[in-house]
PDB file of C-alpha atoms in Angstrom:
ATOM      1  CA  MET A   1      32.272   6.256   8.615  1.00  0.00           C
ATOM      2  CA  ARG A   2      31.902   7.585  12.181  1.00  0.00           C
ATOM      3  CA  ILE A   3      30.606  10.908  10.886  1.00  0.00           C
ATOM      4  CA  ASN A   4      27.872   9.219   8.835  1.00  0.00           C
ATOM      5  CA  GLN A   5      26.701   6.850  11.577  1.00  0.00           C
ATOM      6  CA  PRO A   6      24.587   9.415  13.505  1.00  0.00           C
ATOM      7  CA  ASN A   7      22.997  10.580  10.266  1.00  0.00           C
ATOM      8  CA  LEU A   8      22.228   6.971   9.317  1.00  0.00           C
ATOM      9  CA  TRP A   9      20.638   6.289  12.693  1.00  0.00           C
ATOM     10  CA  LYS A  10      18.654   9.537  12.504  1.00  0.00           C
ATOM     11  CA  ARG A  11      17.382   8.605   9.069  1.00  0.00           C
ATOM     12  CA  PHE A  12      16.440   5.135  10.326  1.00  0.00           C
ATOM     13  CA  ARG A  13      14.406   6.678  13.163  1.00  0.00           C
ATOM     14  CA  GLN A  14      12.669   9.051  10.756  1.00  0.00           C
ATOM     15  CA  GLU A  15      11.759   6.166   8.407  1.00  0.00           C
ATOM     16  CA  LYS A  16      11.246   3.516  11.104  1.00  0.00           C
ATOM     17  CA  TYR A  17       7.917   2.266   9.745  1.00  0.00           C
ATOM     18  CA  LEU A  18       9.279   1.882   6.227  1.00  0.00           C
ATOM     19  CA  GLN A  19      12.412   0.224   7.617  1.00  0.00           C
ATOM     20  CA  ILE A  20      10.317  -2.235   9.638  1.00  0.00           C
ATOM     21  CA  MET A  21       8.355  -3.138   6.505  1.00  0.00           C
ATOM     22  CA  ALA A  22      11.599  -3.652   4.611  1.00  0.00           C
ATOM     23  CA  LEU A  23      12.931  -5.746   7.493  1.00  0.00           C
ATOM     24  CA  PHE A  24      10.030  -8.185   7.183  1.00  0.00           C
ATOM     25  CA  GLY A  25      10.744  -8.501   3.456  1.00  0.00           C
ATOM     26  CA  LEU A  26      14.417  -9.118   4.157  1.00  0.00           C
ATOM     27  CA  LEU A  27      13.539 -11.706   6.798  1.00  0.00           C
ATOM     28  CA  TRP A  28      11.221 -13.487   4.362  1.00  0.00           C
ATOM     29  CA  MET A  29      14.002 -13.580   1.767  1.00  0.00           C
ATOM     30  CA  VAL A  30      16.504 -15.031   4.234  1.00  0.00           C
ATOM     31  CA  ILE A  31      14.099 -17.736   5.426  1.00  0.00           C
ATOM     32  CA  PHE A  32      12.710 -18.842   2.064  1.00  0.00           C
ATOM     33  CA  ASN A  33      15.513 -17.944  -0.393  1.00  0.00           C
ATOM     34  CA  TYR A  34      18.817 -18.312   1.429  1.00  0.00           C
ATOM     35  CA  ALA A  35      18.247 -20.799   4.266  1.00  0.00           C
ATOM     36  CA  PRO A  36      17.037 -23.568   1.888  1.00  0.00           C
ATOM     37  CA  MET A  37      20.300 -23.283  -0.076  1.00  0.00           C
ATOM     38  CA  TYR A  38      21.800 -25.605   2.540  1.00  0.00           C
ATOM     39  CA  GLY A  39      19.691 -28.318   0.915  1.00  0.00           C
ATOM     40  CA  LEU A  40      21.833 -28.112  -2.231  1.00  0.00           C
ATOM     41  CA  LEU A  41      24.077 -30.615  -0.493  1.00  0.00           C
ATOM     42  CA  ILE A  42      21.525 -33.230  -1.570  1.00  0.00           C
ATOM     43  CA  ALA A  43      22.843 -32.879  -5.133  1.00  0.00           C
ATOM     44  CA  PHE A  44      26.245 -34.175  -3.980  1.00  0.00           C
ATOM     45  CA  LYS A  45      24.906 -37.164  -2.026  1.00  0.00           C
ATOM     46  CA  GLN A  46      24.872 -40.625  -3.546  1.00  0.00           C
ATOM     47  CA  ASN A  47      21.187 -41.311  -2.913  1.00  0.00           C
ATOM     48  CA  PHE A  48      19.257 -39.022  -0.590  1.00  0.00           C
ATOM     49  CA  ARG A  49      16.178 -40.478   1.099  1.00  0.00           C
ATOM     50  CA  PRO A  50      13.256 -38.272   2.245  1.00  0.00           C
ATOM     51  CA  THR A  51      13.265 -40.050   5.606  1.00  0.00           C
ATOM     52  CA  GLU A  52      16.821 -38.837   6.260  1.00  0.00           C
ATOM     53  CA  SER A  53      17.170 -35.460   7.933  1.00  0.00           C
ATOM     54  CA  ILE A  54      19.514 -33.079   6.129  1.00  0.00           C
ATOM     55  CA  PHE A  55      20.486 -31.684   9.550  1.00  0.00           C
ATOM     56  CA  SER A  56      21.639 -35.019  10.946  1.00  0.00           C
ATOM     57  CA  LEU A  57      25.316 -35.773  11.453  1.00  0.00           C
ATOM     58  CA  SER A  58      25.094 -38.885   9.272  1.00  0.00           C
ATOM     59  CA  PHE A  59      23.935 -36.738   6.370  1.00  0.00           C
ATOM     60  CA  LEU A  60      27.193 -34.776   6.469  1.00  0.00           C
ATOM     61  CA  THR A  61      29.541 -37.683   7.105  1.00  0.00           C
ATOM     62  CA  SER A  62      28.359 -40.427   4.759  1.00  0.00           C
ATOM     63  CA  GLY A  63      26.993 -41.266   1.348  1.00  0.00           C
ATOM     64  CA  TRP A  64      28.736 -38.684  -0.849  1.00  0.00           C
ATOM     65  CA  ALA A  65      28.519 -39.242  -4.595  1.00  0.00           C
ATOM     66  CA  SER A  66      31.545 -40.423  -6.537  1.00  0.00           C
ATOM     67  CA  HIS A  67      33.768 -38.268  -8.775  1.00  0.00           C
ATOM     68  CA  GLY A  68      34.167 -35.697  -6.042  1.00  0.00           C
ATOM     69  CA  GLY A  69      30.418 -35.459  -5.510  1.00  0.00           C
ATOM     70  CA  PHE A  70      29.720 -34.594  -9.168  1.00  0.00           C
ATOM     71  CA  ASN A  71      28.522 -38.040 -10.220  1.00  0.00           C
ATOM     72  CA  HIS A  72      24.911 -36.921 -10.760  1.00  0.00           C
ATOM     73  CA  PHE A  73      25.954 -33.890 -12.815  1.00  0.00           C
ATOM     74  CA  ILE A  74      28.095 -36.101 -15.071  1.00  0.00           C
ATOM     75  CA  ALA A  75      25.282 -38.665 -15.343  1.00  0.00           C
ATOM     76  CA  PHE A  76      22.809 -35.983 -16.463  1.00  0.00           C
ATOM     77  CA  ILE A  77      25.128 -34.622 -19.164  1.00  0.00           C
ATOM     78  CA  LYS A  78      25.853 -38.148 -20.410  1.00  0.00           C
ATOM     79  CA  ASP A  79      22.185 -39.122 -20.377  1.00  0.00           C
ATOM     80  CA  PRO A  80      20.996 -40.094 -23.916  1.00  0.00           C
ATOM     81  CA  GLU A  81      17.975 -37.826 -23.384  1.00  0.00           C
ATOM     82  CA  PHE A  82      20.087 -34.783 -22.473  1.00  0.00           C
ATOM     83  CA  ALA A  83      20.330 -33.320 -25.992  1.00  0.00           C
ATOM     84  CA  HIS A  84      16.643 -33.927 -26.658  1.00  0.00           C
ATOM     85  CA  ILE A  85      15.577 -32.367 -23.350  1.00  0.00           C
ATOM     86  CA  LEU A  86      17.825 -29.354 -23.907  1.00  0.00           C
ATOM     87  CA  GLN A  87      16.429 -28.909 -27.420  1.00  0.00           C
ATOM     88  CA  ASN A  88      12.845 -28.855 -26.126  1.00  0.00           C
ATOM     89  CA  THR A  89      13.720 -26.477 -23.289  1.00  0.00           C
ATOM     90  CA  LEU A  90      15.573 -24.009 -25.499  1.00  0.00           C
ATOM     91  CA  GLY A  91      12.979 -24.272 -28.258  1.00  0.00           C
ATOM     92  CA  ILE A  92      10.100 -23.291 -25.973  1.00  0.00           C
ATOM     93  CA  SER A  93      12.166 -20.679 -24.115  1.00  0.00           C
ATOM     94  CA  LEU A  94      13.392 -18.993 -27.313  1.00  0.00           C
ATOM     95  CA  LEU A  95       9.816 -18.799 -28.580  1.00  0.00           C
ATOM     96  CA  ARG A  96       8.916 -17.075 -25.324  1.00  0.00           C
ATOM     97  CA  LEU A  97      11.859 -14.705 -25.647  1.00  0.00           C
ATOM     98  CA  PHE A  98      11.363 -13.669 -29.274  1.00  0.00           C
ATOM     99  CA  VAL A  99       7.572 -13.985 -29.624  1.00  0.00           C
ATOM    100  CA  VAL A 100       5.942 -13.711 -26.188  1.00  0.00           C
ATOM    101  CA  PHE A 101       8.339 -11.091 -24.747  1.00  0.00           C
ATOM    102  CA  PRO A 102       7.900  -8.343 -27.421  1.00  0.00           C
ATOM    103  CA  LEU A 103       4.106  -8.581 -27.662  1.00  0.00           C
ATOM    104  CA  PRO A 104       3.310  -6.886 -24.311  1.00  0.00           C
ATOM    105  CA  ILE A 105       5.528  -3.989 -25.399  1.00  0.00           C
ATOM    106  CA  ILE A 106       3.588  -3.614 -28.654  1.00  0.00           C
ATOM    107  CA  PHE A 107       0.289  -4.024 -26.799  1.00  0.00           C
ATOM    108  CA  ALA A 108       1.243  -1.312 -24.286  1.00  0.00           C
ATOM    109  CA  LEU A 109       2.283   1.064 -27.074  1.00  0.00           C
ATOM    110  CA  LEU A 110      -0.997   0.535 -28.919  1.00  0.00           C
ATOM    111  CA  LEU A 111      -3.081   0.797 -25.751  1.00  0.00           C
ATOM    112  CA  ASN A 112      -1.348   4.058 -24.883  1.00  0.00           C
ATOM    113  CA  GLU A 113      -2.586   5.522 -28.172  1.00  0.00           C
ATOM    114  CA  VAL A 114      -6.236   4.820 -27.301  1.00  0.00           C
ATOM    115  CA  HIS A 115      -7.929   8.029 -26.196  1.00  0.00           C
ATOM    116  CA  LEU A 116     -11.349   6.599 -25.300  1.00  0.00           C
ATOM    117  CA  PRO A 117     -11.128   5.950 -21.515  1.00  0.00           C
ATOM    118  CA  GLN A 118     -14.045   3.500 -21.359  1.00  0.00           C
ATOM    119  CA  PHE A 119     -12.800   1.404 -24.264  1.00  0.00           C
ATOM    120  CA  LYS A 120      -9.267   1.474 -22.863  1.00  0.00           C
ATOM    121  CA  ARG A 121     -10.444   0.233 -19.445  1.00  0.00           C
ATOM    122  CA  PHE A 122     -12.518  -2.486 -21.109  1.00  0.00           C
ATOM    123  CA  VAL A 123      -9.543  -3.774 -23.136  1.00  0.00           C
ATOM    124  CA  GLN A 124      -7.287  -3.679 -20.071  1.00  0.00           C
ATOM    125  CA  THR A 125      -9.793  -5.593 -17.957  1.00  0.00           C
ATOM    126  CA  ILE A 126     -10.341  -8.287 -20.590  1.00  0.00           C
ATOM    127  CA  SER A 127      -6.597  -8.720 -21.170  1.00  0.00           C
ATOM    128  CA  TYR A 128      -5.767  -8.901 -17.437  1.00  0.00           C
ATOM    129  CA  LEU A 129      -8.392 -11.499 -16.457  1.00  0.00           C
ATOM    130  CA  PRO A 130      -6.612 -14.696 -17.636  1.00  0.00           C
ATOM    131  CA  HIS A 131      -3.605 -13.861 -15.448  1.00  0.00           C
ATOM    132  CA  PHE A 132      -5.667 -14.384 -12.294  1.00  0.00           C
ATOM    133  CA  LEU A 133      -6.595 -17.946 -13.281  1.00  0.00           C
ATOM    134  CA  SER A 134      -4.112 -20.682 -12.400  1.00  0.00           C
ATOM    135  CA  TRP A 135      -2.641 -22.937 -15.047  1.00  0.00           C
ATOM    136  CA  VAL A 136      -4.613 -25.808 -13.517  1.00  0.00           C
ATOM    137  CA  VAL A 137      -7.850 -24.050 -14.474  1.00  0.00           C
ATOM    138  CA  LEU A 138      -6.607 -22.791 -17.828  1.00  0.00           C
ATOM    139  CA  GLY A 139      -5.046 -26.177 -18.583  1.00  0.00           C
ATOM    140  CA  GLY A 140      -8.427 -27.838 -18.083  1.00  0.00           C
ATOM    141  CA  ILE A 141     -10.073 -25.265 -20.353  1.00  0.00           C
ATOM    142  CA  LEU A 142      -7.425 -25.727 -23.056  1.00  0.00           C
ATOM    143  CA  THR A 143      -7.609 -29.508 -22.835  1.00  0.00           C
ATOM    144  CA  THR A 144     -11.361 -29.311 -23.413  1.00  0.00           C
ATOM    145  CA  TRP A 145     -11.128 -26.749 -26.209  1.00  0.00           C
ATOM    146  CA  LEU A 146      -8.366 -28.668 -28.003  1.00  0.00           C
ATOM    147  CA  SER A 147     -10.055 -32.060 -27.762  1.00  0.00           C
ATOM    148  CA  GLU A 148     -11.492 -33.796 -30.820  1.00  0.00           C
ATOM    149  CA  THR A 149     -14.972 -32.412 -30.128  1.00  0.00           C
ATOM    150  CA  GLY A 150     -13.771 -29.175 -28.587  1.00  0.00           C
ATOM    151  CA  PHE A 151     -14.422 -25.526 -29.318  1.00  0.00           C
ATOM    152  CA  PHE A 152     -11.531 -24.996 -31.755  1.00  0.00           C
ATOM    153  CA  ASN A 153     -12.280 -28.143 -33.717  1.00  0.00           C
ATOM    154  CA  ASP A 154     -15.906 -27.085 -34.137  1.00  0.00           C
ATOM    155  CA  ILE A 155     -14.798 -23.757 -35.604  1.00  0.00           C
ATOM    156  CA  LEU A 156     -12.144 -25.279 -37.883  1.00  0.00           C
ATOM    157  CA  VAL A 157     -14.496 -27.969 -39.179  1.00  0.00           C
ATOM    158  CA  LYS A 158     -17.273 -25.440 -39.884  1.00  0.00           C
ATOM    159  CA  MET A 159     -14.768 -23.183 -41.699  1.00  0.00           C
ATOM    160  CA  GLY A 160     -13.646 -26.133 -43.823  1.00  0.00           C
ATOM    161  CA  VAL A 161     -10.055 -26.038 -42.546  1.00  0.00           C
ATOM    162  CA  LEU A 162     -10.388 -29.570 -41.121  1.00  0.00           C
ATOM    163  CA  LYS A 163     -12.527 -32.453 -42.327  1.00  0.00           C
ATOM    164  CA  GLN A 164     -12.816 -33.894 -38.837  1.00  0.00           C
ATOM    165  CA  GLY A 165     -11.758 -32.989 -35.318  1.00  0.00           C
ATOM    166  CA  VAL A 166      -8.181 -33.421 -34.132  1.00  0.00           C
ATOM    167  CA  THR A 167      -6.957 -33.921 -30.568  1.00  0.00           C
ATOM    168  CA  PHE A 168      -4.236 -31.289 -30.782  1.00  0.00           C
ATOM    169  CA  LEU A 169      -2.514 -32.193 -27.520  1.00  0.00           C
ATOM    170  CA  ALA A 170      -1.958 -35.720 -28.820  1.00  0.00           C
ATOM    171  CA  PHE A 171       0.333 -34.483 -31.611  1.00  0.00           C
ATOM    172  CA  PRO A 172       3.864 -33.368 -30.580  1.00  0.00           C
ATOM    173  CA  GLN A 173       4.234 -31.019 -33.573  1.00  0.00           C
ATOM    174  CA  TYR A 174       1.497 -28.734 -32.205  1.00  0.00           C
ATOM    175  CA  PHE A 175       2.782 -28.536 -28.637  1.00  0.00           C
ATOM    176  CA  TRP A 176       5.230 -25.630 -28.928  1.00  0.00           C
ATOM    177  CA  GLY A 177       2.618 -23.531 -30.730  1.00  0.00           C
ATOM    178  CA  ILE A 178       0.003 -24.306 -28.078  1.00  0.00           C
ATOM    179  CA  ILE A 179       2.420 -23.346 -25.311  1.00  0.00           C
ATOM    180  CA  THR A 180       3.342 -20.071 -27.033  1.00  0.00           C
ATOM    181  CA  ILE A 181      -0.218 -19.001 -27.847  1.00  0.00           C
ATOM    182  CA  SER A 182      -1.555 -19.927 -24.407  1.00  0.00           C
ATOM    183  CA  SER A 183       1.287 -17.969 -22.764  1.00  0.00           C
ATOM    184  CA  ILE A 184       0.306 -14.895 -24.779  1.00  0.00           C
ATOM    185  CA  TRP A 185      -3.358 -15.385 -23.890  1.00  0.00           C
ATOM    186  CA  LYS A 186      -2.653 -15.595 -20.164  1.00  0.00           C
ATOM    187  CA  GLU A 187       0.075 -12.986 -19.646  1.00  0.00           C
ATOM    188  CA  LEU A 188      -0.219 -10.395 -22.441  1.00  0.00           C
ATOM    189  CA  GLY A 189      -2.295  -7.847 -20.527  1.00  0.00           C
ATOM    190  CA  TRP A 190      -0.586  -8.373 -17.174  1.00  0.00           C
ATOM    191  CA  SER A 191       2.924  -8.114 -18.642  1.00  0.00           C
ATOM    192  CA  ALA A 192       1.975  -4.849 -20.349  1.00  0.00           C
ATOM    193  CA  ILE A 193       1.268  -3.137 -17.009  1.00  0.00           C
ATOM    194  CA  ILE A 194       4.905  -2.341 -16.274  1.00  0.00           C
ATOM    195  CA  TYR A 195       5.381  -0.860 -19.742  1.00  0.00           C
ATOM    196  CA  LEU A 196       2.238   1.249 -19.379  1.00  0.00           C
ATOM    197  CA  ALA A 197       3.584   2.488 -16.049  1.00  0.00           C
ATOM    198  CA  ALA A 198       6.893   3.409 -17.690  1.00  0.00           C
ATOM    199  CA  ILE A 199       5.078   5.197 -20.520  1.00  0.00           C
ATOM    200  CA  SER A 200       2.963   7.193 -18.055  1.00  0.00           C
ATOM    201  CA  GLY A 201       6.187   8.593 -16.554  1.00  0.00           C
ATOM    202  CA  ILE A 202       7.338  10.161 -19.825  1.00  0.00           C
ATOM    203  CA  ASP A 203       7.375  13.961 -19.857  1.00  0.00           C
ATOM    204  CA  GLN A 204       4.348  15.087 -21.887  1.00  0.00           C
ATOM    205  CA  ASP A 205       6.191  18.232 -22.989  1.00  0.00           C
ATOM    206  CA  MET A 206       8.213  16.047 -25.346  1.00  0.00           C
ATOM    207  CA  TYR A 207       5.042  14.943 -27.147  1.00  0.00           C
ATOM    208  CA  GLU A 208       3.715  18.505 -27.302  1.00  0.00           C
ATOM    209  CA  ALA A 209       6.980  19.728 -28.804  1.00  0.00           C
ATOM    210  CA  ALA A 210       6.862  16.898 -31.346  1.00  0.00           C
ATOM    211  CA  GLU A 211       3.294  17.813 -32.331  1.00  0.00           C
ATOM    212  CA  ILE A 212       4.340  21.409 -32.919  1.00  0.00           C
ATOM    213  CA  ASP A 213       7.043  20.100 -35.270  1.00  0.00           C
ATOM    214  CA  GLY A 214       4.425  18.088 -37.157  1.00  0.00           C
ATOM    215  CA  VAL A 215       5.571  14.653 -35.992  1.00  0.00           C
ATOM    216  CA  GLY A 216       3.048  11.812 -36.528  1.00  0.00           C
ATOM    217  CA  ARG A 217       1.973   9.144 -34.080  1.00  0.00           C
ATOM    218  CA  LEU A 218       4.283   6.411 -35.340  1.00  0.00           C
ATOM    219  CA  GLN A 219       7.246   8.790 -35.292  1.00  0.00           C
ATOM    220  CA  LYS A 220       6.443   9.809 -31.697  1.00  0.00           C
ATOM    221  CA  ILE A 221       6.314   6.153 -30.688  1.00  0.00           C
ATOM    222  CA  TRP A 222       9.615   5.401 -32.425  1.00  0.00           C
ATOM    223  CA  HIS A 223      11.571   8.509 -31.412  1.00  0.00           C
ATOM    224  CA  ILE A 224      10.084   9.350 -28.001  1.00  0.00           C
ATOM    225  CA  THR A 225       8.148   6.510 -26.356  1.00  0.00           C
ATOM    226  CA  LEU A 226      10.444   3.597 -27.187  1.00  0.00           C
ATOM    227  CA  PRO A 227      13.716   5.361 -26.240  1.00  0.00           C
ATOM    228  CA  CYS A 228      12.175   6.530 -22.946  1.00  0.00           C
ATOM    229  CA  ILE A 229      11.104   3.024 -21.903  1.00  0.00           C
ATOM    230  CA  MET A 230      14.192   1.279 -23.290  1.00  0.00           C
ATOM    231  CA  GLY A 231      15.695   1.022 -19.801  1.00  0.00           C
ATOM    232  CA  THR A 232      12.643  -0.887 -18.550  1.00  0.00           C
ATOM    233  CA  ILE A 233      12.661  -3.143 -21.620  1.00  0.00           C
ATOM    234  CA  THR A 234      16.372  -3.872 -21.154  1.00  0.00           C
ATOM    235  CA  ILE A 235      16.032  -4.839 -17.482  1.00  0.00           C
ATOM    236  CA  LEU A 236      13.134  -7.191 -18.228  1.00  0.00           C
ATOM    237  CA  PHE A 237      15.034  -8.641 -21.180  1.00  0.00           C
ATOM    238  CA  ILE A 238      18.021  -9.419 -18.942  1.00  0.00           C
ATOM    239  CA  LEU A 239      15.730 -11.214 -16.494  1.00  0.00           C
ATOM    240  CA  ALA A 240      14.087 -13.107 -19.367  1.00  0.00           C
ATOM    241  CA  VAL A 241      17.472 -14.284 -20.662  1.00  0.00           C
ATOM    242  CA  GLY A 242      18.430 -15.362 -17.142  1.00  0.00           C
ATOM    243  CA  GLY A 243      15.312 -17.537 -17.014  1.00  0.00           C
ATOM    244  CA  LEU A 244      15.915 -19.085 -20.424  1.00  0.00           C
ATOM    245  CA  LEU A 245      16.017 -22.620 -19.008  1.00  0.00           C
ATOM    246  CA  ASN A 246      12.753 -22.100 -17.119  1.00  0.00           C
ATOM    247  CA  SER A 247       9.908 -23.375 -19.279  1.00  0.00           C
ATOM    248  CA  ASN A 248       6.995 -22.505 -16.962  1.00  0.00           C
ATOM    249  CA  PHE A 249       6.662 -25.844 -15.210  1.00  0.00           C
ATOM    250  CA  ASP A 250       2.993 -25.406 -14.196  1.00  0.00           C
ATOM    251  CA  GLN A 251       1.853 -24.730 -17.738  1.00  0.00           C
ATOM    252  CA  ILE A 252       3.717 -27.622 -19.329  1.00  0.00           C
ATOM    253  CA  LEU A 253       2.807 -30.077 -16.572  1.00  0.00           C
ATOM    254  CA  VAL A 254      -0.957 -29.578 -17.011  1.00  0.00           C
ATOM    255  CA  LEU A 255      -0.689 -29.884 -20.814  1.00  0.00           C
ATOM    256  CA  TRP A 256       1.862 -32.728 -20.831  1.00  0.00           C
ATOM    257  CA  ASN A 257       0.880 -36.263 -21.764  1.00  0.00           C
ATOM    258  CA  PRO A 258       2.814 -39.304 -23.031  1.00  0.00           C
ATOM    259  CA  LEU A 259       1.718 -38.617 -26.625  1.00  0.00           C
ATOM    260  CA  ASN A 260       3.223 -35.121 -26.816  1.00  0.00           C
ATOM    261  CA  ALA A 261       6.247 -36.035 -24.642  1.00  0.00           C
ATOM    262  CA  PRO A 262       8.716 -35.881 -27.588  1.00  0.00           C
ATOM    263  CA  ARG A 263       8.205 -32.089 -27.668  1.00  0.00           C
ATOM    264  CA  SER A 264       7.103 -31.405 -24.081  1.00  0.00           C
ATOM    265  CA  ASN A 265       9.822 -33.204 -22.121  1.00  0.00           C
ATOM    266  CA  VAL A 266      11.790 -30.186 -20.886  1.00  0.00           C
ATOM    267  CA  ILE A 267      14.321 -29.972 -18.049  1.00  0.00           C
ATOM    268  CA  ASP A 268      11.680 -29.109 -15.432  1.00  0.00           C
ATOM    269  CA  ILE A 269       9.446 -32.042 -16.401  1.00  0.00           C
ATOM    270  CA  TYR A 270      12.433 -34.391 -16.534  1.00  0.00           C
ATOM    271  CA  THR A 271      13.501 -33.241 -13.067  1.00  0.00           C
ATOM    272  CA  TYR A 272      10.002 -33.735 -11.681  1.00  0.00           C
ATOM    273  CA  HIS A 273       9.744 -37.249 -13.092  1.00  0.00           C
ATOM    274  CA  SER A 274      13.241 -38.138 -11.828  1.00  0.00           C
ATOM    275  CA  ALA A 275      12.286 -37.147  -8.286  1.00  0.00           C
ATOM    276  CA  MET A 276       8.619 -38.094  -8.018  1.00  0.00           C
ATOM    277  CA  ARG A 277       8.518 -41.193 -10.203  1.00  0.00           C
ATOM    278  CA  SER A 278      12.022 -42.635 -10.087  1.00  0.00           C
ATOM    279  CA  MET A 279      12.712 -41.442  -6.521  1.00  0.00           C
ATOM    280  CA  ARG A 280      16.162 -40.184  -7.588  1.00  0.00           C
ATOM    281  CA  PHE A 281      16.125 -37.138  -5.335  1.00  0.00           C
ATOM    282  CA  SER A 282      19.864 -36.460  -5.423  1.00  0.00           C
ATOM    283  CA  TYR A 283      19.886 -36.730  -9.205  1.00  0.00           C
ATOM    284  CA  ALA A 284      16.929 -34.340  -9.489  1.00  0.00           C
ATOM    285  CA  ALA A 285      18.601 -31.876  -7.090  1.00  0.00           C
ATOM    286  CA  ALA A 286      21.764 -31.987  -9.207  1.00  0.00           C
ATOM    287  CA  ILE A 287      19.763 -31.149 -12.342  1.00  0.00           C
ATOM    288  CA  GLY A 288      18.124 -28.203 -10.592  1.00  0.00           C
ATOM    289  CA  PHE A 289      21.512 -26.982  -9.357  1.00  0.00           C
ATOM    290  CA  PHE A 290      22.960 -27.349 -12.852  1.00  0.00           C
ATOM    291  CA  LYS A 291      20.102 -25.267 -14.267  1.00  0.00           C
ATOM    292  CA  SER A 292      20.687 -22.555 -11.663  1.00  0.00           C
ATOM    293  CA  ILE A 293      24.378 -22.327 -12.534  1.00  0.00           C
ATOM    294  CA  VAL A 294      23.598 -21.960 -16.243  1.00  0.00           C
ATOM    295  CA  ALA A 295      20.915 -19.366 -15.440  1.00  0.00           C
ATOM    296  CA  PHE A 296      23.426 -17.307 -13.450  1.00  0.00           C
ATOM    297  CA  GLY A 297      25.859 -17.428 -16.377  1.00  0.00           C
ATOM    298  CA  LEU A 298      23.152 -16.313 -18.814  1.00  0.00           C
ATOM    299  CA  LEU A 299      22.071 -13.505 -16.481  1.00  0.00           C
ATOM    300  CA  PHE A 300      25.636 -12.295 -16.015  1.00  0.00           C
ATOM    301  CA  GLY A 301      26.353 -12.467 -19.760  1.00  0.00           C
ATOM    302  CA  ALA A 302      23.149 -10.646 -20.743  1.00  0.00           C
ATOM    303  CA  ASN A 303      23.796  -7.992 -18.112  1.00  0.00           C
ATOM    304  CA  ARG A 304      27.307  -7.390 -19.402  1.00  0.00           C
ATOM    305  CA  ILE A 305      26.237  -7.205 -23.052  1.00  0.00           C
ATOM    306  CA  THR A 306      23.382  -4.750 -22.417  1.00  0.00           C
ATOM    307  CA  LYS A 307      25.672  -2.606 -20.285  1.00  0.00           C
ATOM    308  CA  LYS A 308      28.070  -2.261 -23.210  1.00  0.00           C
ATOM    309  CA  LEU A 309      25.310  -1.685 -25.783  1.00  0.00           C
ATOM    310  CA  ASN A 310      23.121   0.912 -24.045  1.00  0.00           C
ATOM    311  CA  ASP A 311      24.678   1.384 -20.604  1.00  0.00           C
ATOM    312  CA  VAL A 312      21.703  -0.218 -18.820  1.00  0.00           C
ATOM    313  CA  SER A 313      22.250  -3.145 -16.461  1.00  0.00           C
ATOM    314  CA  LEU A 314      21.113  -4.776 -13.238  1.00  0.00           C
ATOM    315  CA  PHE A 315      24.537  -4.526 -11.588  1.00  0.00           C
TER     316      PHE A 315
END
């Protein structure tokens, strides 16, 4: 260790500007990601009040929840709505995982096969644009389009699919489909960027050798492109599995209404309503903590499985 210390210091001096930039990133992470973890104590309090400082002595010495501080966790699991909320959360998240997740990969593969630069740039620009609009804006657009006199109803009525307009967001059975399709619309092009970057790093000699052997386009995609970007796909898949209980709160909140609540009431919405409407801040904090624990378990499990299957993992 003593031998390596001078070399480490010398390297730090040589890369001082890069190290300073990294230091600011590390400082940001400590302030906004690790320091707030002290607030998790709220989940173990009987009834936290916003007027009470979490740094006060009384916060640490009084008002702990029963059952060893796990009263709110037990109450959430025993809640009659728990199974229904979990069903909605997993239903939407699994649709994202098995429908929304693969599409950017397919889109990137197809876009990579386009050899007209102008057309390729045009498609990329059009597909990226929705990402830069917030869900508040897109939610307003979708609410208008999906109303009884909206854009989609006009098309469906003129095509003879519907006899009269339907307010789609008022029917729970349409909600999961709306969430899935709108997610694809907003993030398809942006999510494909990382796959296009991975594809651009593939050695072109492999494609030239395949062409000499008479290999077609589909075979090159299957035997060269996909295996070369499989590491990137695996890492993103692990992260997607880890976020399985995250249902994109912003998107669902702007499209939620009491009529579609039977299919839109996910864990994030339930947590928000528990805190902001019922003022049960400790209960809401416990739900968020519970979700984080499950997410860590899913991340760890997915990481271990992918490491055994193709020797690619996060850690």
